[in-house]
Amino acid sequence: MTLTAEQKRQTARKHYNASLDLCPARQLLEAISSKWVTLVMLALEDGQQRHSDLRKRIPGASQKMLTSTLRSLERDGLVLRHVTVSVPVRTDYELTARGRSLLRIIFEMKEWAEEHMDDVAASRMEHDRHRLAFN
């Protein structure tokens, strides 16, 4: 049986392959796997936060990077933005239910990193020592 182009597209949609550039799952994995996304999500775990408070809680995050990350998270439906008209304008952010569901996974990754950080550091040192000795 020969499939039409539309039937092929519909079949392909059912079988995502995160290894492919245009796969929606891959694009989402790229969006949620940055260190800034992880740090923002962890900072929002305690509830609604002002933009300025997030900057204080995430050392090294520039205003531009934080704003870009928050916009991306809002676009993906992981964060809600609340604007209060005042002088100056107050902007607060909080996790959505979808964001909270991702937070569980981020906590697991954080726990794994904390549990294995010494072993990984030792592996890195050993690897680098061998590379230096070989060169």
PDB file of N, CA and C in Angstrom, residues 13-115:
ATOM      1  N   ARG A  13       4.577  11.558  12.878  1.00  0.00           N
ATOM      2  CA  ARG A  13       4.250  12.253  14.121  1.00  0.00           C
ATOM      3  C   ARG A  13       4.057  11.277  15.276  1.00  0.00           C
ATOM      4  N   LYS A  14       3.580  10.094  14.961  1.00  0.00           N
ATOM      5  CA  LYS A  14       3.337   9.089  15.999  1.00  0.00           C
ATOM      6  C   LYS A  14       4.638   8.497  16.520  1.00  0.00           C
ATOM      7  N   HIS A  15       5.700   8.580  15.743  1.00  0.00           N
ATOM      8  CA  HIS A  15       6.969   7.954  16.099  1.00  0.00           C
ATOM      9  C   HIS A  15       8.067   9.009  16.158  1.00  0.00           C
ATOM     10  N   TYR A  16       8.066   9.790  17.237  1.00  0.00           N
ATOM     11  CA  TYR A  16       9.090  10.815  17.408  1.00  0.00           C
ATOM     12  C   TYR A  16      10.447  10.169  17.607  1.00  0.00           C
ATOM     13  N   ASN A  17      11.464  10.839  17.127  1.00  0.00           N
ATOM     14  CA  ASN A  17      12.832  10.375  17.292  1.00  0.00           C
ATOM     15  C   ASN A  17      13.651  11.561  17.765  1.00  0.00           C
ATOM     16  N   ALA A  18      13.970  11.571  19.058  1.00  0.00           N
ATOM     17  CA  ALA A  18      14.663  12.710  19.652  1.00  0.00           C
ATOM     18  C   ALA A  18      16.059  12.907  19.074  1.00  0.00           C
ATOM     19  N   SER A  19      16.542  11.977  18.280  1.00  0.00           N
ATOM     20  CA  SER A  19      17.850  12.141  17.648  1.00  0.00           C
ATOM     21  C   SER A  19      17.784  13.044  16.425  1.00  0.00           C
ATOM     22  N   LEU A  20      16.599  13.271  15.910  1.00  0.00           N
ATOM     23  CA  LEU A  20      16.440  14.077  14.703  1.00  0.00           C
ATOM     24  C   LEU A  20      16.276  15.553  15.054  1.00  0.00           C
ATOM     25  N   ASP A  21      16.921  16.422  14.275  1.00  0.00           N
ATOM     26  CA  ASP A  21      16.904  17.860  14.535  1.00  0.00           C
ATOM     27  C   ASP A  21      15.501  18.439  14.680  1.00  0.00           C
ATOM     28  N   LEU A  22      14.597  18.036  13.843  1.00  0.00           N
ATOM     29  CA  LEU A  22      13.278  18.650  13.814  1.00  0.00           C
ATOM     30  C   LEU A  22      12.255  17.955  14.702  1.00  0.00           C
ATOM     31  N   CYS A  23      12.676  16.971  15.463  1.00  0.00           N
ATOM     32  CA  CYS A  23      11.754  16.258  16.336  1.00  0.00           C
ATOM     33  C   CYS A  23      11.305  17.188  17.468  1.00  0.00           C
ATOM     34  N   PRO A  24       9.996  17.318  17.676  1.00  0.00           N
ATOM     35  CA  PRO A  24       9.508  18.187  18.753  1.00  0.00           C
ATOM     36  C   PRO A  24      10.032  17.768  20.129  1.00  0.00           C
ATOM     37  N   ALA A  25      10.184  16.481  20.365  1.00  0.00           N
ATOM     38  CA  ALA A  25      10.708  16.024  21.652  1.00  0.00           C
ATOM     39  C   ALA A  25      12.150  16.494  21.836  1.00  0.00           C
ATOM     40  N   ARG A  26      12.944  16.431  20.783  1.00  0.00           N
ATOM     41  CA  ARG A  26      14.332  16.903  20.868  1.00  0.00           C
ATOM     42  C   ARG A  26      14.370  18.404  21.146  1.00  0.00           C
ATOM     43  N   GLN A  27      13.527  19.145  20.455  1.00  0.00           N
ATOM     44  CA  GLN A  27      13.498  20.588  20.653  1.00  0.00           C
ATOM     45  C   GLN A  27      13.118  20.931  22.089  1.00  0.00           C
ATOM     46  N   LEU A  28      12.178  20.186  22.654  1.00  0.00           N
ATOM     47  CA  LEU A  28      11.786  20.429  24.035  1.00  0.00           C
ATOM     48  C   LEU A  28      12.899  20.021  24.998  1.00  0.00           C
ATOM     49  N   LEU A  29      13.566  18.913  24.733  1.00  0.00           N
ATOM     50  CA  LEU A  29      14.694  18.502  25.575  1.00  0.00           C
ATOM     51  C   LEU A  29      15.786  19.568  25.576  1.00  0.00           C
ATOM     52  N   GLU A  30      16.067  20.138  24.411  1.00  0.00           N
ATOM     53  CA  GLU A  30      17.065  21.208  24.331  1.00  0.00           C
ATOM     54  C   GLU A  30      16.628  22.420  25.142  1.00  0.00           C
ATOM     55  N   ALA A  31      15.342  22.732  25.095  1.00  0.00           N
ATOM     56  CA  ALA A  31      14.836  23.915  25.786  1.00  0.00           C
ATOM     57  C   ALA A  31      14.887  23.751  27.305  1.00  0.00           C
ATOM     58  N   ILE A  32      14.607  22.572  27.819  1.00  0.00           N
ATOM     59  CA  ILE A  32      14.507  22.400  29.274  1.00  0.00           C
ATOM     60  C   ILE A  32      15.785  21.895  29.919  1.00  0.00           C
ATOM     61  N   SER A  33      16.830  21.635  29.131  1.00  0.00           N
ATOM     62  CA  SER A  33      18.026  21.035  29.716  1.00  0.00           C
ATOM     63  C   SER A  33      19.153  22.026  29.990  1.00  0.00           C
ATOM     64  N   SER A  34      18.906  23.309  29.868  1.00  0.00           N
ATOM     65  CA  SER A  34      19.976  24.264  30.140  1.00  0.00           C
ATOM     66  C   SER A  34      20.140  24.455  31.646  1.00  0.00           C
ATOM     67  N   LYS A  35      21.326  24.859  32.052  1.00  0.00           N
ATOM     68  CA  LYS A  35      21.549  25.083  33.484  1.00  0.00           C
ATOM     69  C   LYS A  35      20.677  26.212  33.999  1.00  0.00           C
ATOM     70  N   TRP A  36      20.417  27.220  33.167  1.00  0.00           N
ATOM     71  CA  TRP A  36      19.607  28.340  33.623  1.00  0.00           C
ATOM     72  C   TRP A  36      18.165  27.909  33.870  1.00  0.00           C
ATOM     73  N   VAL A  37      17.628  27.061  33.007  1.00  0.00           N
ATOM     74  CA  VAL A  37      16.272  26.547  33.216  1.00  0.00           C
ATOM     75  C   VAL A  37      16.226  25.783  34.531  1.00  0.00           C
ATOM     76  N   THR A  38      17.208  24.933  34.760  1.00  0.00           N
ATOM     77  CA  THR A  38      17.253  24.148  35.988  1.00  0.00           C
ATOM     78  C   THR A  38      17.297  25.059  37.208  1.00  0.00           C
ATOM     79  N   LEU A  39      18.168  26.063  37.188  1.00  0.00           N
ATOM     80  CA  LEU A  39      18.312  26.959  38.333  1.00  0.00           C
ATOM     81  C   LEU A  39      17.062  27.805  38.567  1.00  0.00           C
ATOM     82  N   VAL A  40      16.426  28.269  37.497  1.00  0.00           N
ATOM     83  CA  VAL A  40      15.195  29.051  37.634  1.00  0.00           C
ATOM     84  C   VAL A  40      14.081  28.176  38.200  1.00  0.00           C
ATOM     85  N   MET A  41      13.958  26.977  37.687  1.00  0.00           N
ATOM     86  CA  MET A  41      12.914  26.069  38.174  1.00  0.00           C
ATOM     87  C   MET A  41      13.112  25.777  39.659  1.00  0.00           C
ATOM     88  N   LEU A  42      14.343  25.523  40.058  1.00  0.00           N
ATOM     89  CA  LEU A  42      14.618  25.264  41.476  1.00  0.00           C
ATOM     90  C   LEU A  42      14.312  26.483  42.339  1.00  0.00           C
ATOM     91  N   ALA A  43      14.620  27.674  41.830  1.00  0.00           N
ATOM     92  CA  ALA A  43      14.340  28.899  42.579  1.00  0.00           C
ATOM     93  C   ALA A  43      12.844  29.136  42.730  1.00  0.00           C
ATOM     94  N   LEU A  44      12.067  28.724  41.742  1.00  0.00           N
ATOM     95  CA  LEU A  44      10.617  28.934  41.788  1.00  0.00           C
ATOM     96  C   LEU A  44       9.890  27.850  42.584  1.00  0.00           C
ATOM     97  N   GLU A  45      10.616  26.852  43.022  1.00  0.00           N
ATOM     98  CA  GLU A  45      10.014  25.760  43.785  1.00  0.00           C
ATOM     99  C   GLU A  45       9.344  26.276  45.056  1.00  0.00           C
ATOM    100  N   ASP A  46       9.886  27.327  45.643  1.00  0.00           N
ATOM    101  CA  ASP A  46       9.341  27.874  46.882  1.00  0.00           C
ATOM    102  C   ASP A  46       8.100  28.737  46.676  1.00  0.00           C
ATOM    103  N   GLY A  47       7.708  28.944  45.438  1.00  0.00           N
ATOM    104  CA  GLY A  47       6.526  29.753  45.164  1.00  0.00           C
ATOM    105  C   GLY A  47       6.866  30.975  44.333  1.00  0.00           C
ATOM    106  N   GLN A  48       5.888  31.842  44.218  1.00  0.00           N
ATOM    107  CA  GLN A  48       5.996  33.025  43.358  1.00  0.00           C
ATOM    108  C   GLN A  48       7.193  33.888  43.772  1.00  0.00           C
ATOM    109  N   GLN A  49       7.960  34.333  42.765  1.00  0.00           N
ATOM    110  CA  GLN A  49       9.149  35.142  43.004  1.00  0.00           C
ATOM    111  C   GLN A  49       9.151  36.344  42.064  1.00  0.00           C
ATOM    112  N   ARG A  50       9.660  37.460  42.571  1.00  0.00           N
ATOM    113  CA  ARG A  50       9.880  38.637  41.731  1.00  0.00           C
ATOM    114  C   ARG A  50      11.130  38.407  40.889  1.00  0.00           C
ATOM    115  N   HIS A  51      11.184  39.083  39.762  1.00  0.00           N
ATOM    116  CA  HIS A  51      12.350  38.982  38.881  1.00  0.00           C
ATOM    117  C   HIS A  51      13.618  39.336  39.649  1.00  0.00           C
ATOM    118  N   SER A  52      13.571  40.410  40.417  1.00  0.00           N
ATOM    119  CA  SER A  52      14.753  40.844  41.167  1.00  0.00           C
ATOM    120  C   SER A  52      15.163  39.812  42.220  1.00  0.00           C
ATOM    121  N   ASP A  53      14.200  39.155  42.833  1.00  0.00           N
ATOM    122  CA  ASP A  53      14.520  38.115  43.814  1.00  0.00           C
ATOM    123  C   ASP A  53      15.162  36.902  43.143  1.00  0.00           C
ATOM    124  N   LEU A  54      14.699  36.569  41.949  1.00  0.00           N
ATOM    125  CA  LEU A  54      15.303  35.454  41.207  1.00  0.00           C
ATOM    126  C   LEU A  54      16.756  35.769  40.885  1.00  0.00           C
ATOM    127  N   ARG A  55      17.039  37.000  40.512  1.00  0.00           N
ATOM    128  CA  ARG A  55      18.437  37.387  40.216  1.00  0.00           C
ATOM    129  C   ARG A  55      19.317  37.218  41.437  1.00  0.00           C
ATOM    130  N   LYS A  56      18.790  37.536  42.601  1.00  0.00           N
ATOM    131  CA  LYS A  56      19.554  37.371  43.847  1.00  0.00           C
ATOM    132  C   LYS A  56      19.769  35.898  44.176  1.00  0.00           C
ATOM    133  N   ARG A  57      18.772  35.069  43.874  1.00  0.00           N
ATOM    134  CA  ARG A  57      18.843  33.637  44.209  1.00  0.00           C
ATOM    135  C   ARG A  57      19.683  32.834  43.228  1.00  0.00           C
ATOM    136  N   ILE A  58      19.945  33.417  42.047  1.00  0.00           N
ATOM    137  CA  ILE A  58      20.697  32.698  41.018  1.00  0.00           C
ATOM    138  C   ILE A  58      21.948  33.494  40.685  1.00  0.00           C
ATOM    139  N   PRO A  59      23.008  33.325  41.466  1.00  0.00           N
ATOM    140  CA  PRO A  59      24.247  34.067  41.210  1.00  0.00           C
ATOM    141  C   PRO A  59      24.781  33.787  39.807  1.00  0.00           C
ATOM    142  N   GLY A  60      25.246  34.832  39.169  1.00  0.00           N
ATOM    143  CA  GLY A  60      25.828  34.690  37.836  1.00  0.00           C
ATOM    144  C   GLY A  60      24.835  34.850  36.705  1.00  0.00           C
ATOM    145  N   ALA A  61      23.560  34.881  37.019  1.00  0.00           N
ATOM    146  CA  ALA A  61      22.540  35.047  35.969  1.00  0.00           C
ATOM    147  C   ALA A  61      22.407  36.532  35.646  1.00  0.00           C
ATOM    148  N   SER A  62      22.709  36.887  34.424  1.00  0.00           N
ATOM    149  CA  SER A  62      22.525  38.277  34.015  1.00  0.00           C
ATOM    150  C   SER A  62      21.029  38.552  33.856  1.00  0.00           C
ATOM    151  N   GLN A  63      20.689  39.817  33.866  1.00  0.00           N
ATOM    152  CA  GLN A  63      19.282  40.179  33.675  1.00  0.00           C
ATOM    153  C   GLN A  63      18.783  39.662  32.330  1.00  0.00           C
ATOM    154  N   LYS A  64      19.626  39.789  31.307  1.00  0.00           N
ATOM    155  CA  LYS A  64      19.251  39.336  29.963  1.00  0.00           C
ATOM    156  C   LYS A  64      19.023  37.827  29.930  1.00  0.00           C
ATOM    157  N   MET A  65      19.930  37.050  30.544  1.00  0.00           N
ATOM    158  CA  MET A  65      19.791  35.595  30.540  1.00  0.00           C
ATOM    159  C   MET A  65      18.559  35.168  31.326  1.00  0.00           C
ATOM    160  N   LEU A  66      18.345  35.796  32.479  1.00  0.00           N
ATOM    161  CA  LEU A  66      17.192  35.447  33.295  1.00  0.00           C
ATOM    162  C   LEU A  66      15.896  35.771  32.568  1.00  0.00           C
ATOM    163  N   THR A  67      15.830  36.941  31.956  1.00  0.00           N
ATOM    164  CA  THR A  67      14.629  37.329  31.214  1.00  0.00           C
ATOM    165  C   THR A  67      14.377  36.374  30.055  1.00  0.00           C
ATOM    166  N   SER A  68      15.420  36.036  29.330  1.00  0.00           N
ATOM    167  CA  SER A  68      15.288  35.112  28.200  1.00  0.00           C
ATOM    168  C   SER A  68      14.806  33.742  28.669  1.00  0.00           C
ATOM    169  N   THR A  69      15.370  33.256  29.759  1.00  0.00           N
ATOM    170  CA  THR A  69      14.976  31.950  30.292  1.00  0.00           C
ATOM    171  C   THR A  69      13.527  31.965  30.755  1.00  0.00           C
ATOM    172  N   LEU A  70      13.144  33.008  31.460  1.00  0.00           N
ATOM    173  CA  LEU A  70      11.762  33.104  31.938  1.00  0.00           C
ATOM    174  C   LEU A  70      10.770  33.200  30.781  1.00  0.00           C
ATOM    175  N   ARG A  71      11.117  33.937  29.743  1.00  0.00           N
ATOM    176  CA  ARG A  71      10.232  34.030  28.569  1.00  0.00           C
ATOM    177  C   ARG A  71      10.061  32.662  27.910  1.00  0.00           C
ATOM    178  N   SER A  72      11.166  31.931  27.798  1.00  0.00           N
ATOM    179  CA  SER A  72      11.114  30.596  27.203  1.00  0.00           C
ATOM    180  C   SER A  72      10.239  29.657  28.043  1.00  0.00           C
ATOM    181  N   LEU A  73      10.415  29.713  29.357  1.00  0.00           N
ATOM    182  CA  LEU A  73       9.614  28.866  30.248  1.00  0.00           C
ATOM    183  C   LEU A  73       8.137  29.250  30.200  1.00  0.00           C
ATOM    184  N   GLU A  74       7.871  30.544  30.077  1.00  0.00           N
ATOM    185  CA  GLU A  74       6.488  30.995  29.957  1.00  0.00           C
ATOM    186  C   GLU A  74       5.879  30.514  28.647  1.00  0.00           C
ATOM    187  N   ARG A  75       6.641  30.618  27.581  1.00  0.00           N
ATOM    188  CA  ARG A  75       6.170  30.179  26.259  1.00  0.00           C
ATOM    189  C   ARG A  75       5.839  28.692  26.251  1.00  0.00           C
ATOM    190  N   ASP A  76       6.644  27.904  26.984  1.00  0.00           N
ATOM    191  CA  ASP A  76       6.435  26.452  27.037  1.00  0.00           C
ATOM    192  C   ASP A  76       5.370  26.045  28.047  1.00  0.00           C
ATOM    193  N   GLY A  77       4.793  27.028  28.733  1.00  0.00           N
ATOM    194  CA  GLY A  77       3.722  26.720  29.683  1.00  0.00           C
ATOM    195  C   GLY A  77       4.227  26.167  30.999  1.00  0.00           C
ATOM    196  N   LEU A  78       5.483  26.437  31.334  1.00  0.00           N
ATOM    197  CA  LEU A  78       6.057  25.933  32.580  1.00  0.00           C
ATOM    198  C   LEU A  78       6.034  26.990  33.683  1.00  0.00           C
ATOM    199  N   VAL A  79       5.938  28.252  33.290  1.00  0.00           N
ATOM    200  CA  VAL A  79       5.959  29.374  34.230  1.00  0.00           C
ATOM    201  C   VAL A  79       4.856  30.353  33.861  1.00  0.00           C
ATOM    202  N   LEU A  80       4.228  30.922  34.880  1.00  0.00           N
ATOM    203  CA  LEU A  80       3.257  32.000  34.684  1.00  0.00           C
ATOM    204  C   LEU A  80       3.905  33.310  35.091  1.00  0.00           C
ATOM    205  N   ARG A  81       3.616  34.360  34.340  1.00  0.00           N
ATOM    206  CA  ARG A  81       4.128  35.696  34.642  1.00  0.00           C
ATOM    207  C   ARG A  81       2.961  36.560  35.073  1.00  0.00           C
ATOM    208  N   HIS A  82       3.126  37.233  36.210  1.00  0.00           N
ATOM    209  CA  HIS A  82       2.101  38.133  36.728  1.00  0.00           C
ATOM    210  C   HIS A  82       2.678  39.543  36.759  1.00  0.00           C
ATOM    211  N   VAL A  83       2.009  40.465  36.082  1.00  0.00           N
ATOM    212  CA  VAL A  83       2.461  41.858  36.052  1.00  0.00           C
ATOM    213  C   VAL A  83       1.488  42.690  36.878  1.00  0.00           C
ATOM    214  N   THR A  84       2.039  43.431  37.830  1.00  0.00           N
ATOM    215  CA  THR A  84       1.247  44.337  38.647  1.00  0.00           C
ATOM    216  C   THR A  84       1.628  45.754  38.257  1.00  0.00           C
ATOM    217  N   VAL A  85       0.631  46.505  37.799  1.00  0.00           N
ATOM    218  CA  VAL A  85       0.891  47.871  37.370  1.00  0.00           C
ATOM    219  C   VAL A  85       1.102  48.725  38.613  1.00  0.00           C
ATOM    220  N   SER A  86       2.304  49.213  38.732  1.00  0.00           N
ATOM    221  CA  SER A  86       2.683  50.092  39.838  1.00  0.00           C
ATOM    222  C   SER A  86       3.917  50.854  39.387  1.00  0.00           C
ATOM    223  N   VAL A  87       4.453  51.665  40.270  1.00  0.00           N
ATOM    224  CA  VAL A  87       5.679  52.385  39.937  1.00  0.00           C
ATOM    225  C   VAL A  87       6.736  51.958  40.944  1.00  0.00           C
ATOM    226  N   PRO A  88       7.743  51.204  40.557  1.00  0.00           N
ATOM    227  CA  PRO A  88       7.919  50.602  39.229  1.00  0.00           C
ATOM    228  C   PRO A  88       6.996  49.394  39.050  1.00  0.00           C
ATOM    229  N   VAL A  89       6.886  48.933  37.809  1.00  0.00           N
ATOM    230  CA  VAL A  89       6.060  47.775  37.502  1.00  0.00           C
ATOM    231  C   VAL A  89       6.621  46.560  38.231  1.00  0.00           C
ATOM    232  N   ARG A  90       5.757  45.773  38.823  1.00  0.00           N
ATOM    233  CA  ARG A  90       6.178  44.571  39.540  1.00  0.00           C
ATOM    234  C   ARG A  90       5.840  43.350  38.684  1.00  0.00           C
ATOM    235  N   THR A  91       6.842  42.489  38.487  1.00  0.00           N
ATOM    236  CA  THR A  91       6.644  41.270  37.711  1.00  0.00           C
ATOM    237  C   THR A  91       7.023  40.075  38.580  1.00  0.00           C
ATOM    238  N   ASP A  92       6.078  39.163  38.751  1.00  0.00           N
ATOM    239  CA  ASP A  92       6.289  37.949  39.535  1.00  0.00           C
ATOM    240  C   ASP A  92       6.136  36.731  38.633  1.00  0.00           C
ATOM    241  N   TYR A  93       6.829  35.669  38.999  1.00  0.00           N
ATOM    242  CA  TYR A  93       6.790  34.423  38.236  1.00  0.00           C
ATOM    243  C   TYR A  93       6.496  33.272  39.176  1.00  0.00           C
ATOM    244  N   GLU A  94       5.778  32.279  38.649  1.00  0.00           N
ATOM    245  CA  GLU A  94       5.522  31.067  39.416  1.00  0.00           C
ATOM    246  C   GLU A  94       5.402  29.880  38.468  1.00  0.00           C
ATOM    247  N   LEU A  95       5.633  28.702  39.006  1.00  0.00           N
ATOM    248  CA  LEU A  95       5.526  27.486  38.211  1.00  0.00           C
ATOM    249  C   LEU A  95       4.066  27.143  37.955  1.00  0.00           C
ATOM    250  N   THR A  96       3.792  26.616  36.777  1.00  0.00           N
ATOM    251  CA  THR A  96       2.471  26.072  36.463  1.00  0.00           C
ATOM    252  C   THR A  96       2.448  24.617  36.942  1.00  0.00           C
ATOM    253  N   ALA A  97       1.316  23.973  36.798  1.00  0.00           N
ATOM    254  CA  ALA A  97       1.232  22.542  37.139  1.00  0.00           C
ATOM    255  C   ALA A  97       2.205  21.740  36.274  1.00  0.00           C
ATOM    256  N   ARG A  98       2.315  22.106  35.005  1.00  0.00           N
ATOM    257  CA  ARG A  98       3.264  21.430  34.111  1.00  0.00           C
ATOM    258  C   ARG A  98       4.696  21.653  34.596  1.00  0.00           C
ATOM    259  N   GLY A  99       4.988  22.883  35.007  1.00  0.00           N
ATOM    260  CA  GLY A  99       6.316  23.187  35.537  1.00  0.00           C
ATOM    261  C   GLY A  99       6.614  22.387  36.788  1.00  0.00           C
ATOM    262  N   ARG A 100       5.630  22.266  37.679  1.00  0.00           N
ATOM    263  CA  ARG A 100       5.818  21.469  38.893  1.00  0.00           C
ATOM    264  C   ARG A 100       6.082  20.006  38.561  1.00  0.00           C
ATOM    265  N   SER A 101       5.440  19.508  37.506  1.00  0.00           N
ATOM    266  CA  SER A 101       5.675  18.108  37.133  1.00  0.00           C
ATOM    267  C   SER A 101       7.111  17.919  36.642  1.00  0.00           C
ATOM    268  N   LEU A 102       7.673  18.905  35.985  1.00  0.00           N
ATOM    269  CA  LEU A 102       9.072  18.844  35.547  1.00  0.00           C
ATOM    270  C   LEU A 102      10.013  19.006  36.739  1.00  0.00           C
ATOM    271  N   LEU A 103       9.597  19.757  37.723  1.00  0.00           N
ATOM    272  CA  LEU A 103      10.428  19.997  38.903  1.00  0.00           C
ATOM    273  C   LEU A 103      10.795  18.690  39.603  1.00  0.00           C
ATOM    274  N   ARG A 104       9.895  17.730  39.609  1.00  0.00           N
ATOM    275  CA  ARG A 104      10.199  16.420  40.223  1.00  0.00           C
ATOM    276  C   ARG A 104      11.422  15.789  39.562  1.00  0.00           C
ATOM    277  N   ILE A 105      11.490  15.881  38.242  1.00  0.00           N
ATOM    278  CA  ILE A 105      12.612  15.304  37.498  1.00  0.00           C
ATOM    279  C   ILE A 105      13.884  16.098  37.774  1.00  0.00           C
ATOM    280  N   ILE A 106      13.761  17.417  37.846  1.00  0.00           N
ATOM    281  CA  ILE A 106      14.924  18.262  38.127  1.00  0.00           C
ATOM    282  C   ILE A 106      15.481  17.950  39.513  1.00  0.00           C
ATOM    283  N   PHE A 107      14.605  17.715  40.494  1.00  0.00           N
ATOM    284  CA  PHE A 107      15.072  17.337  41.826  1.00  0.00           C
ATOM    285  C   PHE A 107      15.834  16.017  41.784  1.00  0.00           C
ATOM    286  N   GLU A 108      15.343  15.062  40.994  1.00  0.00           N
ATOM    287  CA  GLU A 108      16.046  13.784  40.876  1.00  0.00           C
ATOM    288  C   GLU A 108      17.429  13.976  40.260  1.00  0.00           C
ATOM    289  N   MET A 109      17.521  14.820  39.235  1.00  0.00           N
ATOM    290  CA  MET A 109      18.826  15.103  38.624  1.00  0.00           C
ATOM    291  C   MET A 109      19.747  15.799  39.620  1.00  0.00           C
ATOM    292  N   LYS A 110      19.218  16.734  40.384  1.00  0.00           N
ATOM    293  CA  LYS A 110      20.010  17.450  41.386  1.00  0.00           C
ATOM    294  C   LYS A 110      20.527  16.469  42.436  1.00  0.00           C
ATOM    295  N   GLU A 111      19.664  15.596  42.918  1.00  0.00           N
ATOM    296  CA  GLU A 111      20.074  14.591  43.911  1.00  0.00           C
ATOM    297  C   GLU A 111      21.143  13.664  43.336  1.00  0.00           C
ATOM    298  N   TRP A 112      20.965  13.257  42.076  1.00  0.00           N
ATOM    299  CA  TRP A 112      21.961  12.394  41.437  1.00  0.00           C
ATOM    300  C   TRP A 112      23.297  13.118  41.363  1.00  0.00           C
ATOM    301  N   ALA A 113      23.270  14.382  40.955  1.00  0.00           N
ATOM    302  CA  ALA A 113      24.507  15.164  40.834  1.00  0.00           C
ATOM    303  C   ALA A 113      25.196  15.291  42.190  1.00  0.00           C
ATOM    304  N   GLU A 114      24.428  15.571  43.216  1.00  0.00           N
ATOM    305  CA  GLU A 114      25.022  15.708  44.547  1.00  0.00           C
ATOM    306  C   GLU A 114      25.598  14.380  45.043  1.00  0.00           C
ATOM    307  N   GLU A 115      24.923  13.300  44.731  1.00  0.00           N
ATOM    308  CA  GLU A 115      25.382  11.974  45.162  1.00  0.00           C
ATOM    309  C   GLU A 115      26.651  11.545  44.431  1.00  0.00           C
TER     310      GLU A 115
END
